[in-house]
Coordinates of C-alpha atoms in Angstrom, one line a residue:
M1 CA 28.0 97.9 95.9
A2 CA 31.4 99.5 95.3
L3 CA 33.1 98.8 92.0
P4 CA 36.3 96.8 92.0
E5 CA 39.4 99.0 91.7
P6 CA 40.1 98.5 88.0
E7 CA 36.5 99.2 87.0
K8 CA 36.3 102.2 89.3
E9 CA 39.6 103.6 87.9
L10 CA 38.5 103.1 84.3
R11 CA 35.1 104.8 84.8
Q12 CA 36.8 107.7 86.6
K13 CA 39.3 108.3 83.8
L14 CA 36.9 107.9 80.9
F15 CA 33.8 109.7 82.1
F16 CA 35.0 112.2 84.7
D17 CA 38.6 113.1 84.1
W18 CA 38.5 112.9 80.3
Q19 CA 34.7 113.6 80.1
L20 CA 34.0 111.1 77.3
S21 CA 30.5 110.2 76.3
P22 CA 29.1 106.8 77.3
E23 CA 28.4 106.3 73.6
Q24 CA 32.1 106.6 72.7
R25 CA 33.5 103.6 70.8
F26 CA 37.0 102.4 71.8
F27 CA 39.7 100.3 70.4
L28 CA 41.3 98.2 73.1
A29 CA 44.8 96.8 72.7
C30 CA 44.9 93.2 74.1
S31 CA 47.9 90.9 74.1
G32 CA 46.1 88.2 76.1
G33 CA 48.4 88.9 79.1
A34 CA 47.1 89.7 82.6
D35 CA 47.1 93.5 82.3
S36 CA 45.2 93.8 79.0
T37 CA 42.8 91.0 80.0
A38 CA 42.0 93.0 83.1
L39 CA 41.3 96.1 81.0
L40 CA 39.1 94.1 78.7
H41 CA 37.1 92.6 81.5
A42 CA 36.7 96.0 83.2
A43 CA 35.6 97.5 79.9
H44 CA 32.9 94.8 79.5
A45 CA 31.8 95.3 83.1
L46 CA 31.2 99.0 82.3
A47 CA 29.4 98.1 79.1
L48 CA 31.8 100.0 77.0
R49 CA 31.6 99.8 73.2
V50 CA 34.8 98.1 72.2
E51 CA 36.7 96.6 69.3
V52 CA 39.8 94.6 70.3
L53 CA 43.1 94.9 68.5
H54 CA 45.7 92.2 68.9
V55 CA 49.2 92.4 67.3
N56 CA 50.7 89.0 66.3
H57 CA 54.5 89.5 66.5
N58 CA 55.2 86.2 64.8
W59 CA 58.2 85.8 67.0
H60 CA 57.2 82.7 69.0
P61 CA 55.9 79.3 68.1
D62 CA 52.7 80.0 70.0
S63 CA 52.0 83.4 68.4
A64 CA 49.1 82.1 66.3
R65 CA 47.6 80.3 69.3
W66 CA 47.8 83.6 71.3
A67 CA 46.0 85.4 68.6
E68 CA 43.3 82.8 68.5
H69 CA 43.0 83.0 72.3
V70 CA 42.5 86.8 72.2
A71 CA 39.9 86.5 69.4
T72 CA 38.0 83.9 71.4
L73 CA 38.2 86.0 74.5
A74 CA 36.9 89.1 72.7
A75 CA 34.1 87.0 71.2
G76 CA 33.1 85.8 74.6
Y77 CA 32.5 89.4 75.6
G78 CA 30.6 90.1 72.3
Y79 CA 33.4 92.2 70.9
P80 CA 34.9 92.2 67.4
C81 CA 38.6 91.6 67.1
R82 CA 41.2 92.6 64.6
I83 CA 44.4 90.6 64.4
L84 CA 47.3 92.7 63.1
D85 CA 50.5 91.1 61.9
L86 CA 53.7 92.8 62.8
P87 CA 56.0 93.3 59.7
A88 CA 59.3 91.5 60.0
K89 CA 61.5 94.5 59.6
Q90 CA 61.2 97.4 62.1
G91 CA 63.6 100.2 63.1
G92 CA 64.6 100.4 66.8
E93 CA 67.4 99.9 69.3
G94 CA 66.6 96.3 70.2
P95 CA 63.9 93.6 69.9
E96 CA 61.8 95.3 72.6
D97 CA 62.0 98.7 71.0
R98 CA 61.4 97.4 67.5
A99 CA 58.3 95.5 68.7
R100 CA 56.9 98.5 70.5
R101 CA 57.5 100.8 67.5
G102 CA 55.9 98.3 65.2
R103 CA 52.8 97.9 67.4
Y104 CA 52.2 101.6 67.6
L105 CA 52.6 102.0 63.8
L106 CA 50.0 99.3 63.3
F107 CA 47.7 100.8 65.9
A108 CA 48.1 104.3 64.4
D109 CA 47.0 102.9 61.0
Q110 CA 43.7 101.9 62.5
M111 CA 42.9 105.2 64.1
R112 CA 40.6 107.8 62.6
A113 CA 39.6 111.3 63.9
G114 CA 37.8 110.9 67.2
D115 CA 39.0 107.3 67.8
W116 CA 40.4 106.3 71.2
L117 CA 42.7 103.3 71.9
L118 CA 42.8 102.0 75.4
S119 CA 46.0 100.4 76.6
A120 CA 46.7 98.6 79.9
Q121 CA 50.1 100.0 81.0
H122 CA 50.1 100.4 84.8
Q123 CA 52.2 101.9 87.6
D124 CA 54.9 99.2 87.5
D125 CA 55.3 99.7 83.8
Q126 CA 55.6 103.4 84.3
A127 CA 58.3 103.0 86.9
E128 CA 60.2 100.6 84.7
T129 CA 60.0 103.0 81.8
M130 CA 61.4 105.9 83.8
L131 CA 64.2 103.8 85.2
L132 CA 65.1 102.5 81.8
Q133 CA 65.1 106.1 80.4
L134 CA 67.3 107.2 83.3
L135 CA 69.8 104.4 82.5
R136 CA 69.8 105.6 78.9
G137 CA 70.7 109.2 80.0
A138 CA 67.3 110.5 78.8
G139 CA 66.2 114.1 79.2
V140 CA 62.9 115.5 80.5
D141 CA 61.0 113.9 77.6
G142 CA 62.1 110.4 78.5
L143 CA 62.0 110.8 82.3
A144 CA 58.4 111.9 82.1
A145 CA 57.8 108.3 81.0
M146 CA 54.4 107.5 79.5
P147 CA 51.7 110.2 79.3
E148 CA 48.1 109.2 80.2
R149 CA 47.0 110.4 76.8
R150 CA 48.8 111.3 73.6
R151 CA 48.1 111.6 69.9
L152 CA 48.3 108.4 68.0
G153 CA 47.7 108.6 64.3
A154 CA 44.5 110.6 63.8
G155 CA 43.1 109.5 67.2
T156 CA 44.1 109.3 70.9
L157 CA 46.1 106.7 72.9
A158 CA 44.9 106.5 76.5
R159 CA 46.3 104.6 79.5
P160 CA 43.7 104.6 82.3
F161 CA 45.6 102.2 84.6
L162 CA 48.8 104.1 85.3
E163 CA 47.8 104.5 88.9
L164 CA 47.2 100.8 89.5
T165 CA 49.8 98.1 90.2
R166 CA 50.4 94.9 88.4
A167 CA 49.5 93.0 91.5
S168 CA 46.1 94.7 91.8
L169 CA 45.2 93.8 88.2
R170 CA 46.2 90.1 88.7
Q171 CA 44.2 90.0 92.0
Y172 CA 41.2 91.3 90.1
L173 CA 41.4 88.5 87.6
R174 CA 42.0 85.8 90.1
Q175 CA 39.0 86.8 92.1
R176 CA 36.9 86.3 89.0
G177 CA 38.6 83.1 87.8
I178 CA 39.7 84.7 84.6
R179 CA 42.7 83.1 82.8
W180 CA 45.4 85.0 81.0
L181 CA 48.5 84.2 78.9
E182 CA 52.0 84.3 80.1
D183 CA 54.5 85.4 77.5
P184 CA 57.8 83.6 78.3
A185 CA 59.7 86.6 77.0
N186 CA 58.6 88.4 80.2
N187 CA 61.0 86.3 82.1
E188 CA 63.9 86.2 79.6
L189 CA 66.8 88.2 81.2
R190 CA 68.1 89.3 77.8
Y191 CA 65.3 91.8 77.8
A192 CA 65.9 94.9 79.9
R193 CA 62.4 95.0 81.4
A194 CA 62.6 91.4 82.4
R195 CA 65.9 92.1 84.2
L196 CA 64.3 94.9 86.1
R197 CA 61.3 92.8 87.2
E198 CA 63.3 89.7 88.1
R199 CA 66.4 91.3 89.7
I200 CA 66.1 95.0 90.5
W201 CA 62.6 95.3 92.0
P202 CA 63.0 92.4 94.4
L203 CA 66.3 93.8 95.5
L204 CA 64.8 97.2 96.1
H205 CA 62.1 95.7 98.2
E206 CA 64.6 93.7 100.1
L207 CA 66.7 96.8 100.8
G208 CA 63.8 98.7 102.3
W209 CA 62.0 100.3 99.3
P210 CA 58.7 98.3 99.0
Q211 CA 57.0 101.3 97.4
A212 CA 59.7 101.9 94.8
S213 CA 57.3 101.8 91.9
R214 CA 54.9 104.2 93.4
V215 CA 57.6 106.7 94.4
I216 CA 59.4 106.5 91.0
T217 CA 56.0 107.0 89.2
R218 CA 55.4 110.1 91.4
S219 CA 58.7 111.5 90.2
A220 CA 57.8 110.8 86.6
A221 CA 54.6 112.7 87.1
N222 CA 56.5 115.7 88.6
I223 CA 58.9 115.6 85.6
A224 CA 55.9 115.5 83.2
D225 CA 54.6 118.7 84.8
Q226 CA 58.0 120.3 84.1
L227 CA 57.9 118.9 80.5
A228 CA 54.5 120.6 80.0
V229 CA 55.9 123.9 81.2
E230 CA 58.8 123.6 78.7
D231 CA 56.5 122.6 75.9
A232 CA 54.3 125.6 76.6
W233 CA 57.3 127.9 76.6
Y234 CA 58.6 126.4 73.4
A235 CA 55.3 126.8 71.7
Q236 CA 55.2 130.5 72.6
Q237 CA 58.8 131.0 71.2
A238 CA 58.0 129.0 68.1
M239 CA 55.1 131.4 67.3
L240 CA 57.5 134.3 67.6
C241 CA 60.1 132.6 65.4
W242 CA 57.7 131.2 62.8
P243 CA 54.6 133.4 62.9
D244 CA 52.9 131.4 60.1
G245 CA 52.9 128.3 62.3
E246 CA 55.3 126.1 60.2
I247 CA 58.5 125.0 61.6
A248 CA 61.5 125.7 59.4
R249 CA 64.9 123.9 59.4
V250 CA 66.5 127.3 59.2
L251 CA 66.9 129.1 62.5
S252 CA 68.0 132.7 63.1
V253 CA 71.1 133.2 65.2
D254 CA 69.7 136.5 66.4
F255 CA 66.6 134.8 67.8
L256 CA 68.5 132.3 69.9
E257 CA 71.7 134.1 71.0
Q258 CA 69.8 136.2 73.6
W259 CA 69.0 133.3 75.8
A260 CA 71.0 131.5 78.5
P261 CA 72.6 128.2 77.4
A262 CA 70.0 126.0 79.2
L263 CA 67.1 127.7 77.4
Q264 CA 69.0 127.3 74.1
R265 CA 69.3 123.6 74.7
V266 CA 65.6 123.3 75.5
F267 CA 64.6 125.1 72.4
L268 CA 67.0 123.2 70.2
R269 CA 65.8 119.8 71.5
R270 CA 62.2 120.6 70.7
W271 CA 63.1 122.2 67.4
L272 CA 64.8 118.9 66.3
R273 CA 61.8 116.9 67.6
D274 CA 59.4 119.0 65.6
L275 CA 61.5 118.4 62.5
G276 CA 61.1 114.7 63.1
M277 CA 64.8 114.3 64.1
D278 CA 66.2 112.5 67.2
A279 CA 67.8 114.9 69.7
P280 CA 71.5 114.2 69.9
D281 CA 73.3 113.5 73.2
R282 CA 74.3 116.4 75.4
Q283 CA 77.8 116.6 74.0
S284 CA 76.6 116.7 70.4
L285 CA 73.8 119.1 71.3
E286 CA 76.4 121.4 72.8
R287 CA 78.4 121.4 69.5
L288 CA 75.2 122.4 67.7
R289 CA 74.5 125.1 70.2
Q290 CA 78.0 126.5 69.7
L291 CA 77.0 127.3 66.1
F292 CA 74.9 130.2 67.5
A293 CA 77.9 131.8 69.3
P294 CA 79.5 134.9 67.8
S295 CA 81.9 134.6 64.9
Q296 CA 80.8 131.2 63.8
G297 CA 79.8 132.1 60.2
G298 CA 80.7 129.6 57.5
R299 CA 81.1 126.8 59.9
R300 CA 79.9 123.2 59.4
V301 CA 79.0 120.6 62.1
E302 CA 78.7 116.9 61.4
L303 CA 76.8 114.9 64.1
P304 CA 75.3 111.4 64.0
N305 CA 72.2 111.6 61.8
L306 CA 72.5 115.4 61.8
H307 CA 74.3 117.9 59.6
A308 CA 74.3 121.7 60.4
W309 CA 75.7 124.7 58.6
R310 CA 75.9 128.3 59.6
Q311 CA 76.1 131.1 57.0
G312 CA 75.9 134.6 58.3
Q313 CA 73.1 134.8 60.9
K314 CA 71.3 131.6 59.8
V315 CA 71.8 128.0 60.8
Q316 CA 70.4 125.2 58.7
I317 CA 70.1 121.5 59.7
W318 CA 69.5 118.3 57.7
Q319 CA 69.0 114.7 58.7
H320 CA 70.1 113.9 55.2
F321 CA 71.5 116.4 52.7
P322 CA 69.0 117.1 49.8
S323 CA 69.8 114.6 47.1
H324 CA 67.8 114.9 44.0
E325 CA 69.6 113.3 41.0
I326 CA 67.9 114.9 38.1
P327 CA 69.9 114.7 34.9
A328 CA 70.2 117.8 32.7
Q329 CA 67.3 117.9 30.3
E330 CA 64.7 120.1 28.6
W331 CA 61.0 119.5 28.7
K332 CA 57.6 121.0 27.9
P333 CA 54.9 120.7 30.6
L334 CA 52.2 119.4 28.3
A335 CA 48.7 118.8 29.8
P336 CA 47.4 116.9 31.5
C337 CA 50.4 115.0 33.0
G338 CA 53.9 113.7 32.1
Q339 CA 57.1 112.4 33.4
G340 CA 60.8 113.2 32.8
D341 CA 64.0 111.6 34.1
G342 CA 63.7 111.9 37.8
F343 CA 60.5 114.0 38.0
R344 CA 56.9 114.1 36.9
W345 CA 54.2 116.8 36.5
C346 CA 50.5 117.4 36.3
W347 CA 48.2 120.2 35.6
E348 CA 45.6 120.4 38.3
Q349 CA 43.6 122.7 40.6
P350 CA 45.8 124.7 43.0
V351 CA 44.1 123.4 46.1
R352 CA 45.7 120.0 46.1
A353 CA 48.3 117.9 44.3
A354 CA 47.1 115.8 41.4
Q355 CA 46.4 112.2 42.0
G356 CA 49.6 110.1 41.8
L357 CA 51.9 112.8 43.0
R358 CA 53.2 112.6 46.5
E359 CA 52.5 115.1 49.3
G360 CA 55.7 117.0 48.6
A361 CA 54.6 118.1 45.1
V362 CA 55.0 121.8 44.5
I363 CA 53.3 124.4 42.3
I364 CA 55.9 126.0 40.0
G365 CA 53.6 128.2 38.0
G366 CA 50.3 128.6 36.2
A367 CA 49.1 129.3 32.7
E368 CA 52.2 131.4 31.9
L369 CA 54.2 128.2 31.7
Q370 CA 52.0 126.4 29.1
G371 CA 53.8 125.6 25.9
R372 CA 57.2 126.9 27.2
T373 CA 60.4 124.9 27.3
L374 CA 61.8 124.4 30.8
R375 CA 65.1 122.9 31.7
W376 CA 66.9 121.1 34.6
T377 CA 70.6 121.7 35.1
K378 CA 73.4 121.8 37.7
R379 CA 75.5 124.9 38.4
Q380 CA 78.2 125.7 36.0
A381 CA 81.3 127.8 36.8
G382 CA 80.5 131.5 36.2
A383 CA 76.8 130.8 35.4
H384 CA 74.2 133.5 35.6
Y385 CA 70.4 133.7 35.8
R386 CA 67.7 136.3 35.3
N387 CA 65.6 137.5 38.2
S388 CA 61.9 138.3 37.9
A389 CA 62.7 141.8 36.7
G390 CA 64.8 140.4 33.9
H391 CA 68.1 141.5 35.3
R392 CA 71.1 139.2 34.8
R393 CA 72.9 138.2 38.1
P394 CA 75.6 135.7 39.1
L395 CA 74.1 132.3 40.1
K396 CA 76.7 131.9 42.9
K397 CA 75.3 135.0 44.6
F398 CA 71.7 133.7 44.3
L399 CA 72.6 130.3 45.8
L400 CA 74.3 132.1 48.7
E401 CA 71.1 134.2 49.3
V402 CA 68.8 131.2 49.4
G403 CA 71.1 129.3 51.8
V404 CA 72.7 126.6 49.6
P405 CA 75.9 125.8 51.4
P406 CA 79.1 125.9 49.4
F407 CA 79.6 122.2 49.6
L408 CA 76.2 121.5 48.0
R409 CA 76.2 124.2 45.3
D410 CA 77.6 121.9 42.6
D411 CA 75.1 119.1 43.4
V412 CA 71.7 120.8 43.7
S413 CA 69.3 120.5 40.7
I414 CA 68.0 123.8 39.4
L415 CA 64.8 124.2 37.3
Y416 CA 65.0 127.2 34.9
S417 CA 62.4 128.8 32.6
D418 CA 63.2 129.5 29.0
T419 CA 64.0 133.1 30.0
D420 CA 66.7 131.8 32.5
E421 CA 64.5 132.6 35.5
I422 CA 65.0 130.1 38.4
L423 CA 61.7 128.4 39.2
W424 CA 62.7 125.8 41.7
I425 CA 65.7 124.4 43.6
P426 CA 64.4 121.4 45.6
G427 CA 65.0 121.8 49.3
F428 CA 66.1 125.5 49.0
Y429 CA 63.9 127.7 46.8
L430 CA 60.6 127.9 45.1
R431 CA 59.6 130.9 43.0
K432 CA 56.4 132.6 44.1
S433 CA 54.2 133.7 41.2
A434 CA 50.7 135.0 40.7
L435 CA 48.5 132.1 39.7
H436 CA 45.9 132.7 37.0
G437 CA 43.3 130.3 35.6
T438 CA 41.8 127.1 37.1
E439 CA 44.9 124.9 36.6
V440 CA 48.5 125.1 37.9
L441 CA 51.6 123.1 37.2
W442 CA 52.4 120.6 39.9
V443 CA 55.9 119.0 39.9
D444 CA 57.0 116.1 42.0
L445 CA 60.5 114.4 42.3
I446 CA 60.9 110.7 41.7
H447 CA 63.3 109.1 44.1
P448 CA 64.9 105.8 42.9
T449 CA 64.5 104.3 46.4
G450 CA 60.9 105.5 46.9
N451 CA 62.3 107.6 49.8
P452 CA 62.4 111.4 49.6
G453 CA 65.8 111.2 51.3
D454 CA 66.2 114.5 53.1
G455 CA 62.9 114.4 55.1
T456 CA 61.8 117.8 54.0
D457 CA 59.0 119.1 51.9
P458 CA 61.1 120.9 49.1
G459 CA 58.2 122.9 48.0
E460 CA 57.6 124.7 51.2
M461 CA 60.8 126.8 51.4
L462 CA 62.5 124.5 53.9
R463 CA 59.4 124.2 56.1
T464 CA 58.1 121.1 57.6
R465 CA 55.4 120.2 59.9
S466 CA 53.5 122.6 62.2
W467 CA 54.7 123.4 65.7
R468 CA 51.1 123.0 66.8
Y469 CA 51.8 119.6 68.4
W470 CA 50.7 118.3 71.7
R471 CA 52.2 115.5 73.9
A472 CA 49.1 115.1 76.0
L473 CA 45.6 116.5 76.1
S474 CA 45.9 117.8 79.6

């Protein structure tokens, strides 16, 4: 006997297209609505090993009852269920976007390496996503809509129903007499998706496009192919630009100026994305691109949530300027740990930061610093320093060499040794030294707000996360 369409599609995706083991354990996101209930029933029909995740948004009087319904539904199938409470404050452009971001953050926290989360978005959801992105003026990333699979936390988010319609999933449930919840928000016209469902799709059908969702989804799939090509090209160029595999927020003008403007824009968008920054609109992106034109040295560009500076043949960008308010002070890095005004330290093995220090902690030296007096200070007019060879040089020249813009040179905090050698300028420079012995000196900055502020890892010479990302597994 032939399997019903949702069960057939789920089996095809999991065990043939994605080649997962029948022993694979899954998380399954279930709101209690028709789509996720259909996914849950199909998973049970295929005897999948499942744990249900439900997010309680706490934004409706019946939220607790819905959570109880999902827990009861999961128990009826013999599945465990976790109820996750959405925090009250989430970033985003509107209530829908904030809820979506919050859900995925909660889901990501549950994921471990090898975990898969099944989610029930379908063809109509995909078409709505693409149309909404189009109305927002999105680029290729947005118009490709939702990938079938993508990284989520340490695991994988999978959408096996993207080729099925909303109507087919509801028919599947009705034929089996399975009830589902109706969220009244789905019909509230203040939400963009509700307006599409209630007003736009019926009008398109009336005007002669009954297959609008299917056709729009096909276009999204075509754009996703183009996105994959762009991503592959960017990855190749990133390997040439940063051979060690770590994306820097400093980019060579010589590397970019050889390309046509369209390629420059593609590269810049993905560069910003890899740095964890939102790509600006086209007009702002063009202003950034112009920094790579001839004769633009010493120019500064201010964009929403993005600052850029060109000095010579280098362009630097920041989401927030480095801001490390460390008062002038002297200190001795005594073992095992200690804390100063605005920073802390620990002596620990060089393979990892000591417990209690954040991920951005840096190694500023080894045994040669034991018992010595170090000092934090700001730049003073006419100040000098000594390089590793002991030669005295103007500090202003050194700050220029390491890329500190003129408008930040009086604000950066500088860590000196007792011989006036510069050990660390957070966000710009870290002395490299030969490490001897089993313990090294780790130093971490303490931010009053608990937020690093500039979004960079100051100890990695302006480098951030690896370019070895992937949007989908295919």
